[in-house]
Tab-separated table of C-alpha atoms in Angstrom:
chain	number	residue	atom	x	y	z
B	1031	UNK	CA	-19.325	-10.811	2.484
B	1032	UNK	CA	-19.980	-9.965	-1.387
B	1033	UNK	CA	-20.342	-6.914	-2.451
B	1034	UNK	CA	-21.671	-4.901	-5.517
B	1035	UNK	CA	-18.840	-4.136	-7.669
B	1036	UNK	CA	-17.760	-0.788	-6.323
B	1037	UNK	CA	-14.828	2.054	-8.533
B	1038	UNK	CA	-12.670	0.535	-5.455
B	1039	UNK	CA	-13.453	-2.999	-6.308
B	1040	UNK	CA	-12.818	-2.559	-9.884
B	1041	UNK	CA	-9.736	-0.305	-9.944
B	1042	UNK	CA	-8.602	-3.106	-8.329
B	1043	UNK	CA	-9.323	-6.161	-10.410
B	1044	UNK	CA	-8.233	-3.886	-13.149
B	1045	UNK	CA	-5.340	-3.838	-12.184
B	1046	UNK	CA	-5.550	-7.556	-10.609
B	1047	UNK	CA	-7.846	-9.547	-10.612
B	1048	UNK	CA	-6.704	-11.310	-7.020
B	1049	UNK	CA	-6.893	-7.417	-5.610
B	1050	UNK	CA	-10.402	-7.576	-6.355
B	1051	UNK	CA	-11.200	-11.079	-5.056
B	1052	UNK	CA	-9.981	-9.774	-1.700
B	1053	UNK	CA	-11.834	-6.483	-1.850
B	1054	UNK	CA	-15.283	-7.274	-3.056
B	1055	UNK	CA	-15.675	-11.608	-1.785
B	1056	UNK	CA	-12.888	-12.022	0.942
B	1057	UNK	CA	-14.257	-10.300	4.162
B	1058	UNK	CA	-11.378	-8.926	5.041
B	1059	UNK	CA	-10.955	-5.677	5.901
B	1060	UNK	CA	-8.083	-3.345	6.426
B	1061	UNK	CA	-8.300	-1.411	8.954
B	1062	UNK	CA	-8.142	2.510	8.228
B	1063	UNK	CA	-5.781	4.491	10.102
B	1064	UNK	CA	-6.425	7.389	11.556
B	1065	UNK	CA	-4.905	9.672	8.410
B	1066	UNK	CA	-6.878	7.430	6.896
B	1067	UNK	CA	-10.115	8.335	8.373
B	1068	UNK	CA	-8.754	12.204	8.453
B	1069	UNK	CA	-8.339	11.945	4.571
B	1070	UNK	CA	-12.100	10.300	3.916
B	1071	UNK	CA	-13.830	12.948	6.176
B	1072	UNK	CA	-12.137	15.782	4.552
B	1073	UNK	CA	-12.953	14.860	1.020
B	1074	UNK	CA	-16.398	14.641	2.683
B	1075	UNK	CA	-16.252	17.978	3.070
B	1076	UNK	CA	-14.681	19.178	0.039
B	1077	UNK	CA	-18.262	17.112	-1.312
B	1078	UNK	CA	-19.906	19.699	0.469
B	1079	UNK	CA	-18.430	22.260	-0.682
B	1080	UNK	CA	-18.812	21.787	-3.880
B	1081	UNK	CA	-22.038	21.306	-3.548
B	1082	UNK	CA	-23.075	24.510	-2.481
B	1083	UNK	CA	-21.935	25.839	-6.156
B	1084	UNK	CA	-25.298	24.113	-7.646
B	1085	UNK	CA	-27.802	25.445	-4.654
B	1086	UNK	CA	-30.304	24.246	-7.400
B	1087	UNK	CA	-28.886	20.405	-7.323
B	1088	UNK	CA	-30.854	17.338	-5.879
B	1089	UNK	CA	-28.910	14.389	-2.850
B	1090	UNK	CA	-29.697	11.745	-3.442
B	1091	UNK	CA	-29.592	10.161	0.203
B	1092	UNK	CA	-31.446	7.225	0.206
B	1093	UNK	CA	-31.343	3.773	2.853
B	1094	UNK	CA	-30.509	1.100	0.555
B	1095	UNK	CA	-28.542	0.697	-3.511
B	1096	UNK	CA	-31.544	-0.253	-4.398
B	1097	UNK	CA	-33.795	3.384	-3.103
B	1098	UNK	CA	-30.631	5.073	-4.231
B	1099	UNK	CA	-31.740	3.995	-8.250
B	1100	UNK	CA	-34.829	4.535	-7.947
B	1101	UNK	CA	-34.436	7.661	-7.182
B	1102	UNK	CA	-31.606	8.387	-9.804
B	1103	UNK	CA	-34.143	7.457	-12.165
B	1104	UNK	CA	-36.397	9.314	-10.831
B	1105	UNK	CA	-34.552	12.424	-11.255
B	1106	UNK	CA	-33.371	12.258	-14.415
B	1107	UNK	CA	-36.964	11.266	-15.950
B	1108	UNK	CA	-38.215	14.876	-14.399
B	1109	UNK	CA	-36.929	17.214	-16.840
B	1110	UNK	CA	-37.061	20.158	-14.644
B	1111	UNK	CA	-33.957	18.561	-12.493
B	1112	UNK	CA	-30.965	19.956	-13.883
B	1113	UNK	CA	-28.117	18.506	-10.959
B	1114	UNK	CA	-28.450	15.349	-9.370
B	1115	UNK	CA	-25.989	15.080	-5.984
B	1116	UNK	CA	-24.304	11.040	-6.218
B	1117	UNK	CA	-26.950	9.755	-8.593
B	1118	UNK	CA	-27.124	6.170	-8.264
B	1119	UNK	CA	-26.492	3.564	-11.386
B	1120	UNK	CA	-26.300	-0.268	-11.099
B	1121	UNK	CA	-25.374	-2.766	-13.953
B	1122	UNK	CA	-25.757	-5.957	-13.296
B	1123	UNK	CA	-23.555	-6.073	-10.409
B	1124	UNK	CA	-21.498	-3.160	-10.601
B	1125	UNK	CA	-22.909	-0.067	-8.600
B	1126	UNK	CA	-20.939	3.641	-9.278
B	1127	UNK	CA	-22.535	7.311	-8.430
B	1128	UNK	CA	-21.634	9.856	-9.748
B	1129	UNK	CA	-20.773	13.137	-7.458
B	1130	UNK	CA	-22.256	16.128	-9.972
B	1131	UNK	CA	-24.769	14.956	-12.757
B	1132	UNK	CA	-25.049	18.378	-14.400
B	1133	UNK	CA	-28.283	18.020	-16.964
B	1134	UNK	CA	-27.379	21.429	-19.815
B	1135	UNK	CA	-29.509	21.477	-22.589
B	1136	UNK	CA	-31.188	17.636	-23.676
B	1137	UNK	CA	-26.878	16.756	-22.529
B	1138	UNK	CA	-25.798	15.791	-19.489
B	1139	UNK	CA	-21.916	16.716	-17.585
B	1140	UNK	CA	-21.325	14.276	-15.065
B	1141	UNK	CA	-18.536	16.278	-12.463
B	1142	UNK	CA	-16.596	13.866	-10.336
B	1143	UNK	CA	-15.023	16.029	-7.571
B	1144	UNK	CA	-11.487	15.459	-5.515
B	1145	UNK	CA	-10.101	16.310	-3.151
B	1146	UNK	CA	-6.451	15.797	-4.477
B	1147	UNK	CA	-5.014	18.879	-5.862
B	1148	UNK	CA	-4.874	20.546	-10.073
B	1149	UNK	CA	-0.986	19.508	-11.122
B	1150	UNK	CA	0.267	20.267	-13.738
B	1151	UNK	CA	-0.285	15.899	-15.822
B	1152	UNK	CA	-3.515	15.106	-13.995
B	1153	UNK	CA	-2.928	11.864	-12.377
B	1154	UNK	CA	-4.034	8.370	-14.134
B	1155	UNK	CA	-5.817	7.168	-11.332
B	1156	UNK	CA	-8.314	10.002	-10.763
B	1157	UNK	CA	-8.808	9.722	-14.885
B	1158	UNK	CA	-9.380	6.656	-14.037
B	1159	UNK	CA	-11.814	7.370	-11.127
B	1160	UNK	CA	-14.155	9.197	-13.482
B	1161	UNK	CA	-13.942	6.127	-16.394
B	1162	UNK	CA	-15.319	4.307	-13.967
B	1163	UNK	CA	-18.122	6.443	-13.741
B	1164	UNK	CA	-19.321	7.234	-17.078
B	1165	UNK	CA	-18.833	3.445	-18.141
B	1166	UNK	CA	-21.131	2.315	-15.359
B	1167	UNK	CA	-23.532	5.559	-16.947
B	1168	UNK	CA	-23.301	3.894	-20.405
B	1169	UNK	CA	-23.896	0.280	-19.334
B	1170	UNK	CA	-27.285	2.102	-17.632
B	1171	UNK	CA	-28.448	4.389	-20.284
B	1172	UNK	CA	-26.991	7.916	-19.808
B	1173	UNK	CA	-24.113	8.506	-22.037
B	1174	UNK	CA	-22.394	12.596	-20.271
B	1175	UNK	CA	-21.267	14.337	-22.888
B	1176	UNK	CA	-18.331	15.796	-20.687
B	1177	UNK	CA	-16.253	14.353	-18.434
B	1178	UNK	CA	-14.909	16.895	-16.119
B	1179	UNK	CA	-12.532	16.872	-12.527
B	1180	UNK	CA	-13.163	18.667	-9.741
B	1181	UNK	CA	-10.136	19.657	-8.285
B	1182	UNK	CA	-8.895	21.655	-5.377
B	1183	UNK	CA	-6.934	25.227	-6.871
B	1184	UNK	CA	-3.620	25.153	-4.452
B	1185	UNK	CA	-4.662	29.706	-5.369
B	1186	UNK	CA	-7.173	28.922	-2.866
B	1187	UNK	CA	-6.843	31.122	0.996
B	1188	UNK	CA	-8.724	30.961	3.701
B	1189	UNK	CA	-11.514	33.236	3.245
B	1190	UNK	CA	-12.328	33.502	-0.537
B	1191	UNK	CA	-15.487	32.494	-2.697
B	1192	UNK	CA	-15.755	28.569	-2.764
B	1193	UNK	CA	-15.488	28.941	-5.946
B	1194	UNK	CA	-11.946	29.757	-6.193
B	1195	UNK	CA	-11.165	25.705	-4.382
B	1196	UNK	CA	-11.546	24.280	-7.032
B	1197	UNK	CA	-10.381	24.530	-10.606
B	1198	UNK	CA	-13.103	22.239	-13.711
B	1199	UNK	CA	-10.455	20.268	-15.660
B	1200	UNK	CA	-12.192	18.689	-18.877
B	1201	UNK	CA	-11.583	15.554	-18.755
B	1202	UNK	CA	-13.666	13.851	-21.490
B	1203	UNK	CA	-11.153	13.348	-24.564
B	1204	UNK	CA	-8.822	10.990	-21.638
B	1205	UNK	CA	-11.783	9.285	-20.545
B	1206	UNK	CA	-13.134	8.108	-24.044
B	1207	UNK	CA	-9.970	6.870	-24.509
B	1208	UNK	CA	-10.020	4.605	-22.516
B	1209	UNK	CA	-13.621	3.800	-21.530
B	1210	UNK	CA	-13.599	1.021	-24.604
B	1211	UNK	CA	-10.536	-0.648	-22.516
B	1212	UNK	CA	-13.066	-0.982	-19.622
B	1213	UNK	CA	-16.028	-1.623	-21.013
B	1214	UNK	CA	-14.414	-4.971	-21.364
B	1215	UNK	CA	-13.854	-5.366	-18.215
B	1216	UNK	CA	-16.535	-4.822	-16.154
B	1217	UNK	CA	-18.255	-8.516	-16.856
B	1218	UNK	CA	-15.590	-10.534	-16.935
B	1219	UNK	CA	-14.140	-8.795	-13.258
B	1220	UNK	CA	-17.739	-8.598	-11.608
B	1221	UNK	CA	-17.510	-12.869	-12.342
B	1222	UNK	CA	-13.966	-12.761	-11.106
B	1223	UNK	CA	-13.846	-10.664	-7.965
B	1224	UNK	CA	-17.862	-13.076	-6.805
B	1225	UNK	CA	-16.321	-16.589	-7.122
B	1226	UNK	CA	-15.649	-18.569	-3.832
B	1227	UNK	CA	-12.604	-18.947	-4.208
B	1228	UNK	CA	-9.956	-16.153	-5.174
B	1229	UNK	CA	-8.719	-15.927	-9.001
B	1230	UNK	CA	-4.945	-17.365	-8.205
B	1231	UNK	CA	-2.614	-14.684	-8.012
B	1232	UNK	CA	0.009	-13.093	-10.342
B	1233	UNK	CA	3.231	-11.719	-9.164
B	1234	UNK	CA	2.848	-8.706	-10.754
B	1235	UNK	CA	5.579	-5.464	-9.936
B	1236	UNK	CA	2.300	-3.770	-8.263
B	1237	UNK	CA	2.177	-6.706	-5.746
B	1238	UNK	CA	4.171	-4.312	-4.188
B	1239	UNK	CA	2.206	-1.886	-2.913
B	1240	UNK	CA	-0.765	-4.365	-2.375
B	1241	UNK	CA	-2.050	-4.182	0.912
B	1242	UNK	CA	-2.552	-7.763	1.005
B	1243	UNK	CA	0.450	-9.527	-0.141
B	1244	UNK	CA	2.630	-9.391	2.084
B	1245	UNK	CA	0.500	-11.097	5.256
B	1246	UNK	CA	-2.880	-13.021	2.976
B	1247	UNK	CA	-0.695	-13.059	-0.964
B	1248	UNK	CA	2.492	-14.614	-2.133
B	1249	UNK	CA	4.242	-12.732	-0.289
B	1250	UNK	CA	2.945	-14.022	2.724
B	1251	UNK	CA	5.591	-17.102	5.622
B	1252	UNK	CA	8.366	-15.739	2.220
B	1253	UNK	CA	11.356	-13.189	4.480
B	1254	UNK	CA	13.318	-12.382	0.651
B	1255	UNK	CA	10.997	-11.004	-1.670
B	1256	UNK	CA	12.794	-9.450	-4.634
B	1257	UNK	CA	11.154	-6.069	-3.324
B	1258	UNK	CA	13.582	-6.187	-0.625
B	1259	UNK	CA	16.237	-4.699	-2.631
B	1260	UNK	CA	15.892	-0.628	-2.220
B	1261	UNK	CA	15.180	0.997	-5.899
B	1262	UNK	CA	13.866	-2.064	-7.130
B	1263	UNK	CA	11.952	-0.497	-10.253
B	1264	UNK	CA	9.396	-2.199	-13.273
B	1265	UNK	CA	12.400	-2.871	-15.751
B	1266	UNK	CA	14.767	-4.693	-13.476
B	1267	UNK	CA	11.734	-6.364	-11.626
B	1268	UNK	CA	10.125	-7.920	-15.071
B	1269	UNK	CA	13.424	-9.000	-16.622
B	1270	UNK	CA	14.187	-11.507	-12.581
B	1271	UNK	CA	10.261	-12.628	-13.289
B	1272	UNK	CA	11.626	-13.392	-15.976
B	1273	UNK	CA	13.727	-15.906	-15.471
B	1274	UNK	CA	11.377	-16.680	-12.735
B	1275	UNK	CA	12.923	-15.612	-9.445
B	1276	UNK	CA	10.519	-14.107	-7.395
B	1277	UNK	CA	13.545	-14.092	-4.251
B	1278	UNK	CA	16.958	-12.989	-3.148
B	1279	UNK	CA	18.213	-16.342	-2.809
B	1280	UNK	CA	16.831	-16.907	-6.613
B	1281	UNK	CA	19.759	-14.129	-7.060
B	1282	UNK	CA	23.161	-15.480	-8.372
B	1283	UNK	CA	24.313	-13.271	-10.037
B	1284	UNK	CA	24.816	-9.433	-8.332
B	1285	UNK	CA	27.015	-7.694	-10.181
B	1286	UNK	CA	23.074	-6.150	-12.107
B	1287	UNK	CA	22.970	-4.742	-8.249
B	1288	UNK	CA	23.465	-1.421	-6.844
B	1289	UNK	CA	25.665	-1.126	-3.903
B	1290	UNK	CA	22.994	-1.177	-1.620
B	1291	UNK	CA	20.890	-3.611	-3.092
B	1292	UNK	CA	24.540	-5.624	-3.351
B	1293	UNK	CA	24.133	-5.095	0.628
B	1294	UNK	CA	21.108	-6.620	1.253
B	1295	UNK	CA	21.403	-9.831	-1.243
B	1296	UNK	CA	24.929	-10.426	0.817
B	1297	UNK	CA	22.909	-9.971	4.174
B	1298	UNK	CA	19.936	-12.288	2.525
B	1299	UNK	CA	22.694	-14.745	1.021
B	1300	UNK	CA	24.482	-15.321	4.110
B	1301	UNK	CA	21.135	-15.251	6.857
B	1302	UNK	CA	23.335	-12.517	9.028
B	1303	UNK	CA	23.374	-8.715	9.371
B	1304	UNK	CA	26.033	-6.887	6.953
B	1305	UNK	CA	28.913	-4.162	8.382
B	1306	UNK	CA	31.827	-2.374	5.641
B	1307	UNK	CA	33.259	-1.651	9.537
B	1308	UNK	CA	34.984	1.169	7.921
B	1309	UNK	CA	33.867	2.676	5.334
B	1310	UNK	CA	31.252	2.668	9.100
B	1311	UNK	CA	33.717	4.368	10.942
B	1312	UNK	CA	34.606	7.382	8.206
B	1313	UNK	CA	30.751	8.466	8.040
B	1314	UNK	CA	30.481	8.184	11.764
B	1315	UNK	CA	34.023	10.082	11.801
B	1316	UNK	CA	31.813	13.076	9.675
B	1317	UNK	CA	29.914	13.898	13.204
B	1318	UNK	CA	30.882	16.761	14.843
B	1319	UNK	CA	30.063	18.004	18.389
B	1320	UNK	CA	28.667	19.293	20.051
B	1321	UNK	CA	24.988	17.364	18.155
B	1322	UNK	CA	21.980	18.147	17.900
B	1323	UNK	CA	19.345	15.064	16.908
B	1324	UNK	CA	16.510	17.333	15.736
B	1325	UNK	CA	13.562	15.927	14.335
B	1326	UNK	CA	10.484	18.350	12.848
B	1327	UNK	CA	6.825	17.207	12.613
B	1328	UNK	CA	4.267	18.808	9.976
B	1329	UNK	CA	0.749	19.391	8.967
B	1330	UNK	CA	-0.762	19.573	5.377
B	1331	UNK	CA	-4.450	19.676	5.386
B	1332	UNK	CA	-6.432	20.259	2.035
B	1333	UNK	CA	-8.151	22.132	3.984
B	1334	UNK	CA	-6.334	25.186	5.058
B	1335	UNK	CA	-5.944	25.549	8.568
B	1336	UNK	CA	-4.272	29.148	9.014
B	1337	UNK	CA	-4.958	32.215	6.811
B	1338	UNK	CA	-1.806	32.297	3.783
B	1339	UNK	CA	-1.773	29.008	4.049
B	1340	UNK	CA	-2.918	27.566	0.708
B	1341	UNK	CA	-4.452	23.733	0.307
B	1342	UNK	CA	-1.365	21.080	0.679
B	1343	UNK	CA	0.506	23.565	2.204
B	1344	UNK	CA	3.206	22.361	4.743
B	1345	UNK	CA	3.776	23.599	8.320
B	1346	UNK	CA	6.099	22.958	10.371
B	1347	UNK	CA	4.611	22.072	13.378
B	1348	UNK	CA	6.879	21.137	16.616
B	1349	UNK	CA	10.832	20.042	16.769
B	1350	UNK	CA	12.512	17.680	19.332
B	1351	UNK	CA	16.205	18.256	20.205
B	1352	UNK	CA	18.499	16.278	21.675
B	1353	UNK	CA	21.714	18.160	22.269
B	1354	UNK	CA	24.989	16.421	23.537
B	1355	UNK	CA	28.018	19.269	24.128
B	1356	UNK	CA	30.894	15.695	23.358
B	1357	UNK	CA	30.625	11.609	23.702
B	1358	UNK	CA	29.066	10.684	26.480
B	1359	UNK	CA	28.309	13.500	27.738
B	1360	UNK	CA	24.451	14.010	29.233
B	1361	UNK	CA	21.620	15.152	27.188
B	1362	UNK	CA	19.903	17.882	26.874
B	1363	UNK	CA	16.545	19.030	25.317
B	1364	UNK	CA	14.338	20.922	23.890
B	1365	UNK	CA	11.607	20.407	22.363
B	1366	UNK	CA	8.065	23.326	20.969
B	1367	UNK	CA	5.454	23.211	19.688
B	1368	UNK	CA	3.431	25.335	18.133
B	1369	UNK	CA	0.245	27.002	19.288
B	1370	UNK	CA	-2.146	25.389	17.575
B	1371	UNK	CA	-4.933	28.642	17.298
B	1372	UNK	CA	-2.104	30.759	14.423
B	1373	UNK	CA	0.208	29.953	11.779
B	1374	UNK	CA	3.150	29.413	14.884
B	1375	UNK	CA	5.845	28.961	12.430
B	1376	UNK	CA	8.431	32.846	13.011
B	1377	UNK	CA	8.405	31.979	17.163
B	1378	UNK	CA	9.054	28.527	15.952
B	1379	UNK	CA	12.249	29.093	13.883
B	1380	UNK	CA	13.258	31.425	16.469
B	1381	UNK	CA	13.682	28.881	19.510
B	1382	UNK	CA	15.449	26.241	16.826
B	1383	UNK	CA	17.457	28.801	16.228
B	1384	UNK	CA	18.612	29.929	19.628
B	1385	UNK	CA	18.031	25.639	20.534
B	1386	UNK	CA	21.127	24.686	18.194
B	1387	UNK	CA	23.201	27.008	18.050
B	1388	UNK	CA	24.958	27.688	15.442
B	1389	UNK	CA	28.259	24.803	15.451
B	1390	UNK	CA	28.609	21.161	15.526
B	1391	UNK	CA	26.670	18.725	13.035
B	1392	UNK	CA	22.715	18.054	14.005
B	1393	UNK	CA	22.423	14.531	13.028
B	1394	UNK	CA	18.919	13.308	11.253
B	1395	UNK	CA	16.415	10.811	10.494
B	1396	UNK	CA	16.066	10.844	6.731
B	1397	UNK	CA	17.592	14.591	5.670
B	1398	UNK	CA	15.304	15.023	2.440
B	1399	UNK	CA	12.322	15.191	4.908
B	1400	UNK	CA	14.021	17.821	7.524
B	1401	UNK	CA	15.544	20.163	4.687
B	1402	UNK	CA	12.044	20.147	2.631
B	1403	UNK	CA	10.438	21.433	6.330
B	1404	UNK	CA	13.639	23.478	6.559
B	1405	UNK	CA	12.867	25.188	3.384
B	1406	UNK	CA	9.859	25.385	4.049
B	1407	UNK	CA	10.565	27.210	7.009
B	1408	UNK	CA	12.746	29.905	4.359
B	1409	UNK	CA	10.507	29.867	1.519
B	1410	UNK	CA	7.232	30.875	4.841
B	1411	UNK	CA	10.363	33.431	6.820
B	1412	UNK	CA	12.799	34.902	4.306
B	1413	UNK	CA	14.462	36.989	6.789
B	1414	UNK	CA	16.040	33.931	8.207
B	1415	UNK	CA	17.124	32.370	5.472
B	1416	UNK	CA	20.943	32.711	5.901
B	1417	UNK	CA	20.245	30.998	9.977
B	1418	UNK	CA	18.330	28.634	8.496
B	1419	UNK	CA	20.542	27.122	5.524
B	1420	UNK	CA	23.135	26.875	7.727
B	1421	UNK	CA	21.551	24.549	9.806
B	1422	UNK	CA	21.474	22.683	6.561
B	1423	UNK	CA	24.689	22.652	6.017
B	1424	UNK	CA	25.302	20.940	9.225
B	1425	UNK	CA	22.540	18.309	8.771
B	1426	UNK	CA	24.779	14.827	8.874
B	1427	UNK	CA	22.113	11.600	7.853
B	1428	UNK	CA	21.917	7.986	9.782
B	1429	UNK	CA	19.705	6.704	7.332
B	1430	UNK	CA	22.142	7.387	4.253
B	1431	UNK	CA	25.031	6.440	7.262
B	1432	UNK	CA	23.580	3.332	7.553
B	1433	UNK	CA	22.476	2.734	3.750
B	1434	UNK	CA	26.282	2.741	3.120
B	1435	UNK	CA	27.063	0.368	5.364
B	1436	UNK	CA	25.029	-1.600	7.371
B	1437	UNK	CA	22.023	-3.521	6.250
B	1438	UNK	CA	20.432	-6.533	9.007
B	1439	UNK	CA	17.875	-8.626	7.068
B	1440	UNK	CA	15.166	-7.929	9.611
B	1441	UNK	CA	14.846	-4.758	7.577
B	1442	UNK	CA	13.424	-6.010	4.549
B	1443	UNK	CA	14.615	-3.525	2.631
B	1444	UNK	CA	13.071	-0.627	4.297
B	1445	UNK	CA	15.802	1.422	5.889
B	1446	UNK	CA	12.460	3.939	8.177
B	1447	UNK	CA	13.500	3.826	11.986
B	1448	UNK	CA	10.454	1.778	12.603
B	1449	UNK	CA	11.630	-0.892	11.310
B	1450	UNK	CA	15.631	0.621	11.912
B	1451	UNK	CA	14.875	0.852	15.493
B	1452	UNK	CA	13.919	-2.697	16.319
B	1453	UNK	CA	17.118	-4.370	14.782
B	1454	UNK	CA	19.227	-2.621	16.504
B	1455	UNK	CA	17.432	-1.011	19.503
B	1456	UNK	CA	15.600	-4.371	20.894
B	1457	UNK	CA	14.473	-2.365	23.754
B	1458	UNK	CA	13.225	0.316	22.369
B	1459	UNK	CA	9.868	1.112	20.989
B	1460	UNK	CA	7.276	3.402	19.881
B	1461	UNK	CA	4.248	0.601	20.996
B	1462	UNK	CA	3.189	2.318	24.419
B	1463	UNK	CA	3.028	5.962	22.957
B	1464	UNK	CA	-0.070	7.213	22.252
B	1465	UNK	CA	0.371	8.441	19.365
B	1466	UNK	CA	2.959	6.354	17.874
B	1467	UNK	CA	3.556	7.710	14.723
B	1468	UNK	CA	4.000	10.871	11.633
B	1469	UNK	CA	0.710	10.518	10.559
B	1470	UNK	CA	-0.959	10.194	13.087
B	1471	UNK	CA	1.099	12.934	14.941
B	1472	UNK	CA	-0.252	14.725	11.967
B	1473	UNK	CA	-3.909	14.138	11.804
B	1474	UNK	CA	-3.617	15.769	15.779
B	1475	UNK	CA	-2.892	18.480	15.321
B	1476	UNK	CA	-4.808	18.562	12.228
B	1477	UNK	CA	-7.840	17.824	14.333
B	1478	UNK	CA	-6.462	20.065	17.812
B	1479	UNK	CA	-6.502	23.288	14.684
B	1480	UNK	CA	-9.745	22.573	13.890
B	1481	UNK	CA	-10.998	22.724	17.502
B	1482	UNK	CA	-12.029	18.975	17.812
B	1483	UNK	CA	-11.446	18.881	21.069
B	1484	UNK	CA	-11.821	19.988	24.661
B	1485	UNK	CA	-9.459	22.052	26.807
B	1486	UNK	CA	-8.453	19.153	28.856
B	1487	UNK	CA	-8.539	16.537	25.652
B	1488	UNK	CA	-6.535	19.155	24.180
B	1489	UNK	CA	-4.031	19.468	27.106
B	1490	UNK	CA	-4.088	15.500	26.805
B	1491	UNK	CA	-2.947	15.062	23.070
B	1492	UNK	CA	-0.183	18.049	23.391
B	1493	UNK	CA	1.179	16.480	25.798
B	1494	UNK	CA	1.287	13.182	23.773
B	1495	UNK	CA	2.719	14.829	20.223
B	1496	UNK	CA	6.147	15.967	22.215
B	1497	UNK	CA	6.004	12.318	24.202
B	1498	UNK	CA	6.422	11.761	20.417
B	1499	UNK	CA	8.587	13.316	18.932
B	1500	UNK	CA	10.920	13.739	22.119
B	1501	UNK	CA	11.185	9.249	21.054
B	1502	UNK	CA	12.101	9.799	17.558
B	1503	UNK	CA	15.007	12.701	18.834
B	1504	UNK	CA	15.752	10.172	21.807
B	1505	UNK	CA	15.884	6.734	18.580
B	1506	UNK	CA	18.206	8.206	17.010
B	1507	UNK	CA	20.316	8.764	19.660
B	1508	UNK	CA	20.165	5.048	20.552
B	1509	UNK	CA	20.893	4.399	17.063
B	1510	UNK	CA	23.922	6.327	16.878
B	1511	UNK	CA	25.867	4.938	20.148
B	1512	UNK	CA	24.662	0.675	18.537
B	1513	UNK	CA	26.086	1.763	15.130
B	1514	UNK	CA	29.625	3.448	17.006
B	1515	UNK	CA	29.516	0.357	19.592
B	1516	UNK	CA	30.159	-2.326	16.782
B	1517	UNK	CA	32.785	0.313	15.060
B	1518	UNK	CA	34.084	-1.487	18.153
């Protein structure tokens, strides 16, 4: 079913007309994940908070786009109306909704509310969002003299006034710099995305992160896209495409590849896994017993869950540890899941230090994340700084070991545990788990903290969270054993 061109379709089409067509006319909808829906719900709540700053505002909430547009025209024509929420504007096939439209001295101030936290550099996509809305307003005869973003303040804490939740950023100059380019593309994108047949796709760097590329577009049935090369930058991508290279198997000279990329190339060319047995054994030999396989989970929300926590501040909420005194010894399992009614990081840290001991290797998968979690605990609890820092010094990263010594074509350029595990340990998966990925775990804990569930439902979800985190550390045990067998 074809829709009107909204902001998402326009910006998708501006990058790639084929992507815009998929979003508008293909009828193919990429399912929202639990994390996607949670972010949408937070955005709705933040929009309501923003509207509370303008008690005199009028919300446009009719049942159809046309009725919203007509209501907006009526409100704009009434000089007594100073603030309009969700004002609707339609130009030909394009539609835009303005979060906040404020009338001051006969001029209009456009304010877009975003759930992003204020940063030193405003993201281009936020400016693009604001520019699209500005352009459609202009085409409808309303030209704002000021365009702003209302972003989340990192200094906000629970209990503060709603005004302290936001920082307004004047983006008028940046929007005006982009308006001309956007105006020139309005009709082109509307026409191309509305055609019965999709525009001919072009292989561009942005395909890498496109939801449609792999299953519906140029990447369909392609097993060795150059996107499978780890850390493929845009500059190298352009060099390859200028030479009509889109597949790893088309690369004849691997001199400019990194060591990790060369392993990927070798596995693809030879159509079998690549193994540097000497390197793998050398890295595994650095592991000292007792071993502790460690995995953390965390929560990070725009709307803080507890006192003295800032927006998007990452809070460690649970861990799982599988311990082995020596190779092939019986395992011990330790776990902790925070009390979701409070900030429980102190109790978590105390139990972690007790469970993980002071000797032996701490084995993780993707050490950057686990080190970040521990450093967050150190920042929150400086009294445990020395003990927690000692854990970091014991960490050995299974992901790094694999990157340095092993690659299977089924990885398709990814070293995520969710990709590595079914390749190395095909009899183990996450499919039977009610919570089967980190983002779902984050959402589940956040919804527990916000009191969404009954006591029985909460008990079930706690058990599901514990089962998921335990699966992560047990998966590392299985991967380690597989790597060990490859050495032998």
